[in-house]
Structures are given as C-alpha cells and as structure tokens.
PDB file of C-alpha atoms in Angstrom:
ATOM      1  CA  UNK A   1     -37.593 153.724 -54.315  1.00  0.00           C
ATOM      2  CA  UNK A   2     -34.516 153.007 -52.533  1.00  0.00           C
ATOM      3  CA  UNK A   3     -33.089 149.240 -51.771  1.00  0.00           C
ATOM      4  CA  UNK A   4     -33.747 149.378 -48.598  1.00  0.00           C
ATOM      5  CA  UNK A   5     -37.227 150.384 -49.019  1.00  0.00           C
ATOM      6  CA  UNK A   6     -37.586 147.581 -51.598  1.00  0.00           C
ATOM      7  CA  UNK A   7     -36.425 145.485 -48.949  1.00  0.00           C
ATOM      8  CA  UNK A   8     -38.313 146.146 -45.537  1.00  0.00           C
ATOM      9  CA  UNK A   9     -41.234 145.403 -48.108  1.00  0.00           C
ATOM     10  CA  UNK A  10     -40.319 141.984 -47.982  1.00  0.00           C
ATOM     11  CA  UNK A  11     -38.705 141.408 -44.794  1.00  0.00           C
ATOM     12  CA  UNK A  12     -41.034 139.032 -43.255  1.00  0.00           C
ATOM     13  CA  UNK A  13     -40.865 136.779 -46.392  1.00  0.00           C
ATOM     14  CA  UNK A  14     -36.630 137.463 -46.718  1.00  0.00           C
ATOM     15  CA  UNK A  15     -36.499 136.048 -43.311  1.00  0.00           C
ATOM     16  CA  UNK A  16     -38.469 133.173 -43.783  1.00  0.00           C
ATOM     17  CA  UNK A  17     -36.652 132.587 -47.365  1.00  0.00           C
ATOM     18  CA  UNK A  18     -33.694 132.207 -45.224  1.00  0.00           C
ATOM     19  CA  UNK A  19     -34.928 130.501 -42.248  1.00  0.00           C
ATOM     20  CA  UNK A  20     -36.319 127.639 -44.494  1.00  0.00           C
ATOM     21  CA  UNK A  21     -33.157 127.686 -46.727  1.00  0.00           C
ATOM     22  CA  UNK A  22     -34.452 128.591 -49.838  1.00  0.00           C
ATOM     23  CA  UNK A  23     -32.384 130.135 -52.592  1.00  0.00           C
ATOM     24  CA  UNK A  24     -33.603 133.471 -53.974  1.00  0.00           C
ATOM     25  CA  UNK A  25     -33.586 131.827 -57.781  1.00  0.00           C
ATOM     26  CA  UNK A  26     -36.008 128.935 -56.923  1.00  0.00           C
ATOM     27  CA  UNK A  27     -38.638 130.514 -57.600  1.00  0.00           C
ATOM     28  CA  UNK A  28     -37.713 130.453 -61.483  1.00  0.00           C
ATOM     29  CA  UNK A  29     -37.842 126.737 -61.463  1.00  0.00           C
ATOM     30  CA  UNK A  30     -41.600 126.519 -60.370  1.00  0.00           C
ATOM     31  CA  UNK A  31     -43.134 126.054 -63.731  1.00  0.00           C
ATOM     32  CA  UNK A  32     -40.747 123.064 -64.478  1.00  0.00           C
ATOM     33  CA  UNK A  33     -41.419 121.576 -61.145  1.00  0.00           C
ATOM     34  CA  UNK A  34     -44.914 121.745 -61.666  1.00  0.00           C
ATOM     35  CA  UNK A  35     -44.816 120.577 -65.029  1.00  0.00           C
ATOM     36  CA  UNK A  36     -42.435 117.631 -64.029  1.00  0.00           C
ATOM     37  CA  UNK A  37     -44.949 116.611 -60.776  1.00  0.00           C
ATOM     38  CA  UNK A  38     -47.804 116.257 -63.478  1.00  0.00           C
ATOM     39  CA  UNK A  39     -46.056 114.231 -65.971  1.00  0.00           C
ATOM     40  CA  UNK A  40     -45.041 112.008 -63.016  1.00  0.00           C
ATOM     41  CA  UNK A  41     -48.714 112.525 -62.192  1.00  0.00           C
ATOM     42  CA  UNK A  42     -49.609 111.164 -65.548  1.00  0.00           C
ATOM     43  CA  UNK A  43     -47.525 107.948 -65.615  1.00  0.00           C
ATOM     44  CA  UNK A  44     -44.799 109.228 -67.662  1.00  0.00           C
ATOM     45  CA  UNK A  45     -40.988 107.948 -67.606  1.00  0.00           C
ATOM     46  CA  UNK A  46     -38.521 109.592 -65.666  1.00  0.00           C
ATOM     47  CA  UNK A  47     -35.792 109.593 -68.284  1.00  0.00           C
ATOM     48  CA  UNK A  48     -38.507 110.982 -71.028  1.00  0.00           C
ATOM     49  CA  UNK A  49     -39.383 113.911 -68.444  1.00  0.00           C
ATOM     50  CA  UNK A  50     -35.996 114.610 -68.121  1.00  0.00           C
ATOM     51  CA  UNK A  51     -35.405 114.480 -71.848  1.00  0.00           C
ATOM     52  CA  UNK A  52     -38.825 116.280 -72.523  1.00  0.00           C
ATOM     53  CA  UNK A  53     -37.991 119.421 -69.910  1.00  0.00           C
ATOM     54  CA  UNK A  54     -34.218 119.496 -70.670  1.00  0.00           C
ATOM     55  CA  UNK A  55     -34.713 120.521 -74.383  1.00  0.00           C
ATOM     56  CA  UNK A  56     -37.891 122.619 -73.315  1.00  0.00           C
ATOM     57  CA  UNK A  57     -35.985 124.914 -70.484  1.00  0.00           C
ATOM     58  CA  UNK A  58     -32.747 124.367 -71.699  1.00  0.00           C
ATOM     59  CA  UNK A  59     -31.056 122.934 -68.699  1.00  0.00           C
ATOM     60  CA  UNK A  60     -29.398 119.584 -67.850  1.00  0.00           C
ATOM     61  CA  UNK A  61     -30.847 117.040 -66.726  1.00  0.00           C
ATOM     62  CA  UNK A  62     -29.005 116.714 -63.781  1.00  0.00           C
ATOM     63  CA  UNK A  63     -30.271 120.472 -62.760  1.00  0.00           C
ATOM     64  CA  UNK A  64     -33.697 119.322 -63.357  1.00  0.00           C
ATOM     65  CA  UNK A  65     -33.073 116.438 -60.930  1.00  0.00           C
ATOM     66  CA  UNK A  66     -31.507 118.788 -58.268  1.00  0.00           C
ATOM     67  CA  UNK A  67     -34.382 121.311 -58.878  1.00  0.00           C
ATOM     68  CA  UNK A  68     -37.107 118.730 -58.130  1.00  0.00           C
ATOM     69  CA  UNK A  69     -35.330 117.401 -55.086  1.00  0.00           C
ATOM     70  CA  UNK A  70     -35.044 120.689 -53.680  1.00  0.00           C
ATOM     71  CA  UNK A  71     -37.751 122.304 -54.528  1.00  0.00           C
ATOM     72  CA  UNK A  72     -39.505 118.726 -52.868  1.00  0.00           C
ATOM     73  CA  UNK A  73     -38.769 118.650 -49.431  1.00  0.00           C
ATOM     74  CA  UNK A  74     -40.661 119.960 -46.989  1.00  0.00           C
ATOM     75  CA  UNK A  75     -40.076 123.161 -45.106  1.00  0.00           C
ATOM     76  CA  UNK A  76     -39.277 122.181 -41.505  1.00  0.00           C
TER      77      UNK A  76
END
C-alpha cells in the first residue's frame, strides 16, 4: 500500500482532524483522560491525580494538565 492510498482512506476524518484542530498524537492521551475524568468522577484530589497519572504514564504533570484541557473542549 502506498501513502497516498493509506491516506485517501482517511481523508474525510484527516480533514475533520484538522478542521477541529486536533493534533494527530491526541489520540495517545485518551486512556489518561479517561482515567483522569473518573477519578475526578470519584471525588479524588487534583494534585493526587496528577501525582497518581504522572508516575503511571510517565509524563509531567503539567502535560497531564495541558492534555485534559485540550482534549476537554468542545469541537466547535
């Protein structure tokens, strides 16, 4: 299969990526968002999610905050 191929497979969704200004890497940072949304869900403290998630998916947790604000808007 060539790229382009690859591509025109996922046009539609490409141009809506784009449109909606996503980045093509979010969707690596679903399971922490999800995971973050439920322990908020639960009651638990911000600073011990961030703790929590940090050591868990090795990332800051200033990334984590940036990943839940972005990944948290809504698509317009």
């Amino acid at each position: 299969m060539k790229v382009v191929e690859f591509l025109k497979i996922g046009q539609e969704m490409l141009k809506l990526m784009s449109l909606f200004d996503l980045r093509r890497d979010d969707y690596k940072h679903i399971e922490l968002y999800e995971e973050y949304m439920m322990l908020r869900g639960e009651g638990e403290k911000v600073d011990y999610i961030l703790a929590t998630l940090s050591s868990k998916y090795n990332v800051s947790e200033s990334t984590i905050k940036r990943i839940v604000k972005r990944l948290s808007k809504e698509v317009k």
